[in-house]
XYZ file of C-alpha atoms in Angstrom:
694
model
C 129.117 74.410 110.352
C 130.419 77.647 111.825
C 127.963 80.463 111.346
C 124.705 78.534 111.651
C 122.254 80.700 113.569
C 120.187 79.509 116.518
C 117.302 77.307 115.425
C 118.196 77.404 111.741
C 116.226 74.969 109.581
C 115.461 75.006 105.850
C 113.686 78.103 104.554
C 110.472 77.582 102.591
C 110.286 80.151 99.801
C 106.936 80.833 98.159
C 105.850 82.913 95.171
C 103.339 84.819 97.303
C 102.970 86.009 100.883
C 102.129 83.339 103.468
C 98.878 84.176 105.263
C 98.332 80.980 107.287
C 100.150 77.789 108.236
C 99.567 74.541 110.162
C 101.241 71.242 111.056
C 99.404 67.930 110.621
C 98.517 66.219 113.943
C 101.288 63.616 113.496
C 103.811 66.263 112.478
C 104.713 64.610 109.156
C 103.267 67.286 106.889
C 102.899 71.055 106.861
C 100.476 73.381 105.055
C 101.002 76.997 103.995
C 98.088 79.129 102.780
C 99.134 81.775 100.261
C 97.905 85.141 99.056
C 97.148 83.813 95.564
C 94.670 81.224 96.922
C 96.935 78.156 96.803
C 97.778 75.868 99.735
C 101.211 74.258 99.510
C 101.906 71.011 101.377
C 105.366 69.907 102.548
C 106.823 66.777 104.057
C 108.579 67.670 107.305
C 111.248 64.964 106.900
C 112.992 66.880 104.091
C 110.822 70.025 103.838
C 110.247 69.391 100.161
C 106.982 70.457 98.572
C 104.737 67.472 97.835
C 101.518 69.037 96.594
C 99.713 72.290 95.851
C 95.977 72.535 96.533
C 94.256 74.856 94.068
C 90.702 76.130 94.095
C 90.449 79.310 96.134
C 90.573 82.449 94.006
C 91.825 84.830 96.718
C 93.945 84.848 99.899
C 93.804 81.755 102.076
C 93.368 83.394 105.472
C 93.015 80.184 107.468
C 94.125 76.575 107.127
C 93.683 73.705 109.616
C 94.092 69.928 109.825
C 91.381 67.583 111.108
C 92.372 66.098 114.511
C 92.785 62.707 112.792
C 94.844 64.226 109.983
C 92.729 62.798 107.179
C 91.066 66.087 106.235
C 91.971 69.738 105.883
C 89.857 72.889 105.956
C 90.644 76.296 104.497
C 88.981 79.698 104.569
C 89.532 82.406 101.989
C 88.928 85.977 101.026
C 86.755 84.557 98.224
C 84.050 84.132 100.973
C 84.200 80.309 100.899
C 85.446 77.395 102.972
C 86.871 74.296 101.336
C 87.258 70.804 102.756
C 90.102 68.716 101.329
C 91.180 65.086 101.415
C 94.568 65.439 103.106
C 95.927 62.313 101.434
C 95.017 63.029 97.817
C 94.620 66.798 97.879
C 91.126 66.533 96.392
C 88.581 69.198 97.290
C 85.548 67.335 98.699
C 83.311 70.295 99.608
C 82.996 73.963 98.719
C 81.044 75.645 101.527
C 79.183 78.852 100.673
C 77.232 80.894 103.179
C 79.256 83.842 104.442
C 78.599 87.273 102.962
C 82.160 88.409 103.573
C 85.671 87.047 103.466
C 86.521 84.155 105.797
C 89.181 85.315 108.261
C 89.800 82.255 110.429
C 88.849 78.603 110.810
C 89.151 75.893 113.467
C 88.214 72.240 113.926
C 86.375 71.020 117.011
C 88.427 68.617 119.190
C 86.303 65.683 117.967
C 86.635 66.801 114.352
C 82.913 66.704 113.615
C 82.662 70.488 113.223
C 84.522 73.300 111.502
C 84.072 76.870 112.740
C 84.594 79.890 110.488
C 84.944 83.579 111.459
C 83.992 86.120 108.835
C 84.102 89.742 107.818
C 80.292 89.611 107.746
C 80.256 89.703 111.569
C 79.223 86.078 112.112
C 80.814 82.822 113.208
C 79.362 79.695 111.602
C 79.692 76.050 112.636
C 79.696 73.478 109.827
C 79.412 69.688 109.675
C 82.869 68.481 108.604
C 81.427 65.420 106.797
C 78.500 66.902 104.882
C 79.477 70.565 104.805
C 76.031 71.549 106.146
C 75.642 74.519 108.495
C 74.865 73.569 112.092
C 74.829 76.885 113.962
C 75.393 80.607 113.481
C 76.871 82.750 116.257
C 75.710 86.334 115.797
C 75.886 89.539 117.757
C 78.873 91.288 116.247
C 78.377 94.416 114.165
C 81.997 94.421 112.968
C 84.256 91.816 111.302
C 85.295 88.733 113.283
C 88.971 87.916 112.697
C 89.646 84.706 114.604
C 88.045 81.657 116.196
C 89.254 78.801 118.419
C 87.654 75.761 120.083
C 88.335 74.971 123.730
C 90.179 71.615 124.044
C 87.127 70.013 125.679
C 84.907 71.246 122.856
C 82.075 72.908 124.770
C 83.224 76.463 124.235
C 84.338 78.673 121.369
C 86.366 81.889 121.658
C 86.296 84.655 119.039
C 88.131 87.928 118.509
C 86.877 90.842 116.450
C 87.321 94.338 115.138
C 85.269 95.693 118.059
C 88.237 94.998 120.420
C 86.424 92.255 122.345
C 87.070 88.585 122.999
C 83.841 86.608 123.329
C 83.179 83.123 124.721
C 80.286 81.128 123.241
C 78.407 77.924 124.020
C 78.754 75.418 121.189
C 75.400 73.879 122.117
C 73.179 76.960 122.393
C 75.156 79.473 120.351
C 74.817 82.040 123.120
C 77.609 84.384 124.225
C 78.477 83.467 127.819
C 81.111 86.130 128.483
C 82.732 89.192 126.866
C 86.364 89.916 127.743
C 87.341 93.592 127.664
C 90.788 95.125 127.811
C 92.284 95.428 124.331
C 92.232 98.934 122.857
C 92.280 97.861 119.189
C 91.136 94.982 116.964
C 91.874 91.358 117.913
C 93.974 89.546 115.287
C 94.378 86.037 116.675
C 93.281 83.822 119.552
C 94.367 80.453 120.981
C 93.519 78.133 123.882
C 96.211 76.509 125.985
C 96.345 72.678 125.501
C 94.836 72.185 128.955
C 92.041 74.645 128.182
C 92.376 76.721 131.344
C 93.909 79.750 129.591
C 93.278 81.813 126.490
C 95.697 84.089 124.591
C 94.605 86.983 122.357
C 96.721 89.264 120.165
C 95.881 92.746 119.025
C 96.705 95.731 116.901
C 97.259 97.503 120.242
C 100.702 95.777 120.350
C 99.854 93.493 123.261
C 99.059 89.871 124.076
C 96.571 89.215 126.836
C 96.419 85.936 128.733
C 92.943 85.255 130.125
C 91.556 82.758 132.608
C 89.204 80.759 130.356
C 86.905 79.945 133.277
C 86.521 83.342 134.974
C 87.491 85.700 132.139
C 90.075 87.477 134.312
C 93.164 88.870 132.566
C 96.219 87.155 134.122
C 99.023 88.785 132.118
C 99.536 91.547 129.569
C 102.585 90.834 127.409
C 103.794 93.998 125.721
C 106.738 96.291 125.169
C 107.816 95.534 121.619
C 106.217 98.441 119.752
C 104.495 96.481 116.987
C 101.081 94.971 116.287
C 100.821 91.277 117.254
C 99.265 89.287 114.400
C 99.585 85.617 115.395
C 99.793 83.445 118.514
C 100.198 79.748 119.428
C 100.690 77.747 122.643
C 103.488 75.232 123.171
C 102.695 71.541 123.710
C 102.921 71.835 127.510
C 101.164 75.187 127.584
C 104.011 76.859 129.463
C 104.999 79.091 126.535
C 103.349 81.092 123.775
C 104.869 82.127 120.457
C 103.765 85.386 118.856
C 104.300 86.892 115.410
C 104.729 90.640 114.987
C 104.185 93.191 112.272
C 107.876 94.161 112.531
C 108.955 90.695 111.346
C 109.958 89.122 114.674
C 108.786 86.012 116.516
C 108.865 86.083 120.298
C 108.672 83.260 122.820
C 107.027 84.084 126.161
C 106.976 82.370 129.541
C 103.280 82.088 130.397
C 103.712 81.875 134.166
C 106.193 84.735 134.543
C 104.890 86.831 131.643
C 108.405 87.549 130.326
C 109.952 87.296 126.852
C 112.390 84.360 126.651
C 113.684 84.766 123.110
C 113.287 86.950 120.034
C 113.672 85.175 116.688
C 114.564 87.361 113.720
C 115.093 86.818 110.030
C 111.829 87.720 108.307
C 111.818 90.846 106.180
C 108.175 91.741 106.688
C 105.125 91.183 108.887
C 104.558 87.706 110.344
C 100.948 86.741 109.749
C 100.809 83.286 111.365
C 102.744 81.066 113.779
C 102.384 77.362 114.603
C 104.028 74.910 116.989
C 104.905 71.424 115.751
C 102.973 68.585 117.527
C 106.161 67.519 119.336
C 106.723 71.091 120.503
C 110.322 71.252 119.269
C 109.723 73.558 116.278
C 107.926 76.774 115.436
C 106.864 77.747 111.928
C 106.241 81.382 111.015
C 104.586 82.534 107.793
C 105.229 86.033 106.506
C 104.274 88.646 103.968
C 107.915 88.365 102.785
C 106.904 85.142 100.926
C 108.713 82.757 103.241
C 108.040 80.263 105.991
C 110.832 80.145 108.542
C 111.292 77.067 110.705
C 112.830 77.397 114.156
C 114.315 74.637 116.309
C 113.318 75.647 119.838
C 114.448 72.510 121.665
C 117.021 74.704 123.424
C 115.893 78.080 124.751
C 119.069 78.947 126.658
C 120.330 82.549 126.349
C 121.723 83.378 122.947
C 125.212 84.731 122.280
C 125.098 88.303 121.002
C 125.689 88.429 117.253
C 128.239 90.745 115.720
C 125.822 92.701 113.577
C 122.193 93.730 113.348
C 119.860 90.794 112.910
C 117.472 92.597 110.585
C 117.138 95.853 108.601
C 119.517 98.751 109.336
C 117.545 102.018 109.231
C 120.219 104.555 110.132
C 123.986 105.062 110.438
C 125.870 108.079 111.772
C 129.561 108.817 112.209
C 130.838 110.575 115.318
C 132.238 114.116 114.924
C 135.796 112.860 115.582
C 135.382 110.050 113.066
C 136.488 107.345 115.509
C 133.059 105.780 116.033
C 129.964 104.787 114.064
C 126.442 104.322 115.405
C 123.805 102.195 113.654
C 120.138 101.469 114.378
C 117.530 99.126 112.973
C 114.456 96.961 113.135
C 115.982 94.812 115.899
C 115.326 97.722 118.322
C 119.034 98.134 119.132
C 121.662 100.850 118.782
C 125.143 99.542 117.986
C 128.374 101.488 118.378
C 131.330 100.469 116.208
C 135.043 101.195 116.129
C 135.305 103.099 112.855
C 138.804 101.811 112.123
C 138.400 98.101 112.838
C 134.656 97.459 112.617
C 134.588 96.035 116.142
C 131.206 96.297 117.891
C 131.876 98.323 121.053
C 128.414 98.482 122.628
C 124.819 97.430 122.073
C 122.313 99.873 123.587
C 118.838 98.578 124.398
C 115.742 100.286 125.666
C 113.506 101.177 122.745
C 110.463 98.942 122.344
C 110.061 99.457 118.609
C 112.101 99.893 115.435
C 114.828 102.505 115.894
C 114.705 104.525 112.692
C 117.062 107.440 113.347
C 120.311 108.193 115.190
C 122.454 111.326 115.555
C 125.574 112.368 117.521
C 125.826 115.595 119.479
C 128.389 118.067 118.038
C 130.902 117.108 120.747
C 130.264 113.386 120.237
C 129.537 112.648 123.895
C 125.796 112.047 123.434
C 123.577 110.399 120.874
C 119.855 110.834 120.295
C 117.648 108.095 118.861
C 114.065 108.055 117.594
C 111.756 105.052 117.390
C 108.377 103.716 116.356
C 107.666 103.493 120.104
C 107.014 107.292 119.814
C 109.950 108.251 122.047
C 113.266 110.056 121.726
C 116.097 108.749 123.894
C 119.302 110.539 124.865
C 122.311 108.312 125.598
C 125.760 108.770 127.115
C 128.196 107.429 124.519
C 130.917 106.513 127.016
C 128.763 104.563 129.468
C 125.931 103.509 127.161
C 123.452 104.758 129.769
C 120.073 106.128 128.709
C 119.967 109.616 130.241
C 116.504 110.771 129.224
C 113.346 109.478 127.542
C 111.496 112.282 125.765
C 107.780 111.686 125.254
C 105.125 113.747 123.558
C 104.861 112.557 119.966
C 101.657 110.799 119.019
C 103.252 108.530 116.426
C 106.595 107.130 115.209
C 109.694 109.325 115.382
C 111.194 109.202 111.879
C 114.205 111.534 111.954
C 116.508 113.290 114.451
C 118.926 116.233 114.346
C 121.149 117.986 116.909
C 121.547 121.743 116.755
C 125.141 122.852 115.918
C 125.453 124.222 119.448
C 124.369 120.895 120.937
C 121.805 122.426 123.289
C 118.789 121.343 121.300
C 117.586 118.238 119.432
C 114.809 118.136 116.821
C 112.554 115.158 116.175
C 110.293 114.640 113.136
C 107.271 112.384 113.513
C 104.455 110.681 111.697
C 102.128 112.745 113.896
C 102.794 115.563 111.343
C 104.856 117.645 113.776
C 108.474 118.496 114.597
C 109.405 118.943 118.252
C 112.432 120.865 119.552
C 113.788 119.583 122.874
C 116.065 121.150 125.449
C 118.898 118.643 125.863
C 119.715 119.685 129.438
C 116.177 119.467 130.830
C 114.389 117.189 128.368
C 111.594 119.736 128.024
C 109.845 120.359 124.693
C 110.570 124.018 123.948
C 108.701 124.287 120.629
C 106.432 122.336 118.286
C 106.423 123.079 114.550
C 103.043 122.354 112.935
C 102.059 122.911 109.334
C 102.748 119.758 107.353
C 99.573 117.986 106.275
C 101.069 114.505 106.551
C 103.871 112.594 108.286
C 107.182 114.441 108.695
C 109.935 112.040 107.586
C 113.112 114.151 107.607
C 114.617 117.021 109.617
C 117.947 118.881 109.653
C 119.436 122.078 111.160
C 121.234 124.697 109.123
C 124.989 124.896 109.919
C 124.449 128.136 111.880
C 121.563 126.619 113.864
C 119.143 129.401 113.014
C 116.925 127.403 110.668
C 115.385 123.945 110.374
C 114.370 122.165 107.178
C 111.780 119.376 107.112
C 110.610 116.884 104.467
C 107.203 115.250 104.500
C 104.844 112.661 103.128
C 102.860 115.667 101.834
C 105.572 116.031 99.131
C 106.829 119.399 100.430
C 110.017 120.686 102.013
C 109.659 123.511 104.532
C 112.173 125.915 106.058
C 111.472 127.179 109.577
C 112.984 129.759 111.903
C 114.277 128.125 115.088
C 113.846 131.155 117.330
C 110.190 131.858 116.607
C 109.068 128.638 114.851
C 107.783 130.594 111.854
C 107.576 129.069 108.390
C 109.951 130.962 106.070
C 109.820 129.071 102.768
C 108.422 126.137 100.799
C 110.566 124.047 98.457
C 108.247 122.358 95.965
C 109.137 120.042 93.117
C 109.088 116.473 94.374
C 106.201 114.508 92.892
C 106.029 112.060 95.796
C 106.932 111.947 99.494
C 110.191 113.433 100.751
C 112.096 111.070 103.037
C 115.428 112.806 103.609
C 116.747 116.377 103.698
C 120.364 117.466 104.263
C 122.188 120.804 104.446
C 125.554 121.237 102.791
C 128.350 122.101 105.299
C 128.484 125.619 103.867
C 124.723 126.087 104.344
C 124.083 127.415 100.836
C 122.702 124.194 99.374
C 120.077 121.677 100.377
C 119.663 118.060 99.172
C 116.408 116.098 99.241
C 115.212 112.663 98.165
C 112.196 110.398 98.388
C 109.566 108.450 96.508
C 109.927 110.018 93.048
C 113.400 108.365 92.624
C 115.018 111.786 92.107
C 117.626 113.596 94.192
C 117.209 117.369 94.128
C 119.765 120.046 95.008
C 118.308 123.402 96.055
C 119.662 126.921 96.399
C 118.681 127.744 99.991
C 118.655 131.517 99.531
C 116.588 131.546 96.350
C 114.508 128.439 97.086
C 115.133 127.174 93.554
C 116.085 123.689 92.411
C 119.562 123.828 90.802
C 120.004 120.154 89.905
C 117.805 117.088 89.509
C 120.053 114.061 89.880
C 118.716 111.181 87.788
C 120.091 107.645 87.981
C 118.312 105.666 90.676
C 115.476 103.394 89.521
C 113.590 103.217 92.820
C 112.926 105.193 96.028
C 115.885 107.099 97.425
C 115.985 106.669 101.196
C 119.045 108.667 102.188
C 121.261 111.547 101.070
C 124.412 112.729 102.852
C 126.991 115.443 102.113
C 130.718 114.842 102.346
C 132.689 116.951 104.831
C 133.791 119.400 102.138
C 130.315 119.477 100.625
C 131.496 118.784 97.090
C 130.066 115.250 97.004
C 126.710 113.760 97.905
C 125.931 110.094 98.587
C 122.474 108.645 97.949
C 121.180 105.217 99.036
C 118.243 103.615 97.286
C 115.633 100.879 97.170
C 117.330 99.819 93.906
C 120.207 98.348 96.003
C 122.803 100.868 94.861
C 124.640 103.840 96.317
C 125.527 106.729 94.022
C 128.134 109.423 94.583
C 127.365 112.772 92.958
C 129.230 116.015 92.347
C 127.281 118.813 94.028
C 129.002 121.313 91.743
C 128.201 119.757 88.353
C 125.369 117.391 89.301
C 127.177 114.509 87.598
C 127.341 110.970 89.010
C 130.940 110.136 89.953
C 130.499 106.519 91.074
C 127.918 103.765 91.481
C 128.430 101.132 94.195
C 126.634 97.950 93.230
C 126.365 94.353 94.472
C 124.504 95.152 97.676
C 122.242 92.308 98.748
C 119.303 94.498 99.712
C 117.852 98.007 100.049
C 120.152 100.816 101.254
C 118.344 102.898 103.886
C 121.300 104.610 105.535
C 124.516 106.389 104.556
C 126.953 108.829 106.176
C 130.461 110.128 105.529
C 133.396 109.328 107.799
C 136.302 111.653 107.016
C 139.534 111.299 109.008
C 143.185 112.254 108.620
C 143.884 109.039 106.701
C 141.174 109.446 104.084
C 137.545 109.790 103.099
C 135.119 106.975 103.865
C 131.428 106.237 103.397
C 129.363 104.088 105.784
C 126.190 102.365 104.593
C 123.384 100.450 106.313
C 121.431 97.790 104.436
C 118.190 95.837 104.808
C 120.213 92.612 105.048
C 121.464 93.812 108.456
C 124.948 94.807 107.300
C 126.930 97.933 108.137
C 129.683 98.512 105.553
C 132.556 100.983 105.491
C 133.925 102.041 102.082
C 137.115 103.917 101.221
C 136.467 106.617 98.610
C 139.300 108.074 96.523
C 138.772 110.870 94.030
C 140.207 110.388 90.546
C 139.554 113.486 88.426
C 135.913 113.227 87.289
C 135.287 109.811 88.851
C 135.867 108.051 92.160
C 137.233 104.643 93.102
C 135.481 102.821 95.920
C 136.882 99.974 98.001
C 135.290 98.041 100.880
C 137.279 98.440 104.105
C 135.178 96.350 106.516
C 131.802 94.716 106.866
C 129.825 94.164 110.079
C 127.144 91.533 109.517
C 125.195 88.932 111.417
C 126.859 85.792 110.061
C 124.884 82.931 108.551
C 126.039 79.666 107.093
C 127.363 79.938 103.522
C 128.246 76.742 101.631
C 128.685 78.091 98.114
C 130.251 75.376 95.950
C 131.077 73.106 98.898
C 130.536 69.381 98.306
C 128.489 67.248 100.703
C 128.946 64.135 98.592
C 129.682 61.046 100.723
C 129.173 63.004 103.974
C 127.647 60.749 106.632
C 125.181 61.620 109.403
C 123.146 64.315 107.625
C 119.348 64.221 107.957
C 117.110 65.161 105.048
C 116.471 68.480 106.784
C 120.243 69.091 107.159
C 120.724 68.369 103.476
C 117.942 70.758 102.466
C 119.479 73.607 104.500
C 122.969 73.008 103.067
C 121.599 72.848 99.519
C 119.796 76.163 100.057
C 123.115 77.675 101.128
C 124.895 76.548 97.945
C 126.259 73.041 98.678
C 126.493 70.461 95.899
C 126.416 66.663 95.824
C 124.541 64.149 97.968
C 125.318 62.616 101.389
C 126.349 58.966 101.268
C 123.234 57.402 102.825
C 121.018 59.439 100.496
C 122.883 58.106 97.468
C 122.015 54.603 98.579
C 118.340 55.509 98.940
C 118.329 57.187 95.564
C 119.876 54.129 93.936
C 117.080 51.907 95.227
C 114.309 54.170 93.984
C 115.622 55.817 90.853
C 118.769 54.352 89.276
C 121.908 52.413 89.997
C 124.561 53.772 92.362
C 127.071 54.028 89.557
C 124.821 56.305 87.543
C 124.130 58.607 90.501
C 127.792 58.904 91.471
C 128.890 59.647 87.922
C 126.498 62.569 87.763
C 127.346 63.905 91.188
C 131.104 63.813 90.563
C 130.660 66.533 87.968
C 130.482 68.969 90.901
C 133.828 70.403 91.998
C 134.822 70.800 95.645
C 135.307 74.304 96.892
C 136.159 75.791 100.284
C 133.441 76.727 102.755
C 133.159 80.490 103.116
C 132.199 81.862 106.520
C 131.035 85.486 106.358
C 130.688 85.658 110.153
C 134.474 85.599 110.589
C 135.884 88.608 112.451
C 139.266 88.392 110.767
C 140.457 91.465 108.907
C 140.315 90.618 105.202
C 140.178 94.151 103.863
C 143.506 93.729 102.088
C 142.033 90.871 100.031
C 138.919 92.746 98.963
C 138.867 93.869 95.321
C 137.847 97.325 94.240
C 134.187 97.479 93.243
C 132.997 98.343 89.782
C 132.694 102.094 89.234
C 130.516 103.340 86.409
C 130.923 106.563 84.519
C 127.597 108.152 83.681
C 126.818 110.028 80.523
C 126.585 113.780 80.684
């Protein structure tokens, strides 16, 4: 099974985002609360869905099993709690009482109570048998997002929008202690199994570990540049797992306060995490409509993968054309050999998504911008971070080097553009004027002007020397994500949320062409070295090549697996190439050949993080596979049934002869391993090229 990633188990795919999840106490079943109000139950032996609990009319924000496993409780945005028979799936009680949505729920250790935290600013304790209210904990003036019982049952912890963690007496309902330290709302809270420690997660991008007895903060776990939305302790209490808004799960050593492992694969925010009762698995539920299951029985250091392990946000080719840099959600910068696709270096240091990368004109430095609000300057040869430039108040969205190489510009969601002196790292100018986030920036070829694109739907041209605003370019109906100068400096390209690419006359400030063809947001535009062609990458999973002279589409590259956020041209003595970065983590290099009005496009190499592919492969008669193994292989395209499962099926459903006759209709095919580093460019077919109508 070459290519299987660390901890890979079957993927649970839902029709809606997963807001909450929980294992049963014996570990045999698993519940996922969805955004449509359903709760789906799975058997953990095969990870097949066994039941769907219906009743809630809005998001299920919390789901929990009774300590004995015979009952379940759920809380919803429909302002109600529901108690369910875990065996039959029958709703036994609908509990009404909150005046706002129910954010979190928890059972007492004895199982006689259920606690609910609500948007109405209260926490209520309910009898788990009758559904009657026992106690109301009040004192908050803002929404309460989470609640947890101490393992011994005498104490309850809550986290709220007011940035506090509060400890309450279950008997009296009085607040015994308020824990201060977080600078933003508290999203989740959990007690260690022994009850001596408490973990809280926050929008402030940190996890705090508290002494449950004294209220002292023992550790602050931070440095990953994203809000922390979920937390859970391991069985022994020596580790915590946390889910982040950037789609990663991280495992932390509680004693040392260090990150042991980062698990990636989700395409959107992780809203809940849960440890299995045995402590050998973690489940993470995400807005991306999946639950990912991680085998964490081995937490030894992981071998570095060949490609990015999540979305690629930017690619840039070096001035000499011999190297390619790529950046992404995994907080890394990767340098590639442009000819072979070999990964030369992985640069680490940013603590958030790296959204932009650019080479200096000489190619000896690169500058990167991140959601951690910093700009970093790197030495390409050594991979050393030379300077960290701070000053922006929000994410850095785009970067550009001046043609002379003495200055770098950074565009930010703080609505400003900053110009930095490369030699000293000082900010020499700040351009203010946009009324919303600045998403794109570029220098004119002579270095005398800067163009910016913004969420305010405008494009602005500035003088570099005095920072004065010279001109507006207006026409886009939605936000402008990318701006690019032609090599000659007479034309400007822009793209964004209105699915149009516009070509502007820089001198006149007029739009010369509106390039229509994409069906969704256009994230990136890039000029070829001669300036006669423009590439555009889109949310619609295509790249289009346009003539900048006629405005006609010359080629459409299809069959991408995900959104294209990055594109750049790589022109060398042996031809013209295009490099793309995709949300599936791939960096692809394409050979482009001009053929009169059209272009032919051929894939030269692909750099991806390999995963197991079993398309068409037969697992019939294979021995030693567990139900979970089978489910994973089936999800990856395998056909047939393992031998021992055929025997089970014959006992329960039909005779062995009937099963085998049906299964033998599947043909055996070779296992394909996309993680292979072998050069297969000569075997790759040319992609379909479409001619567009005039």
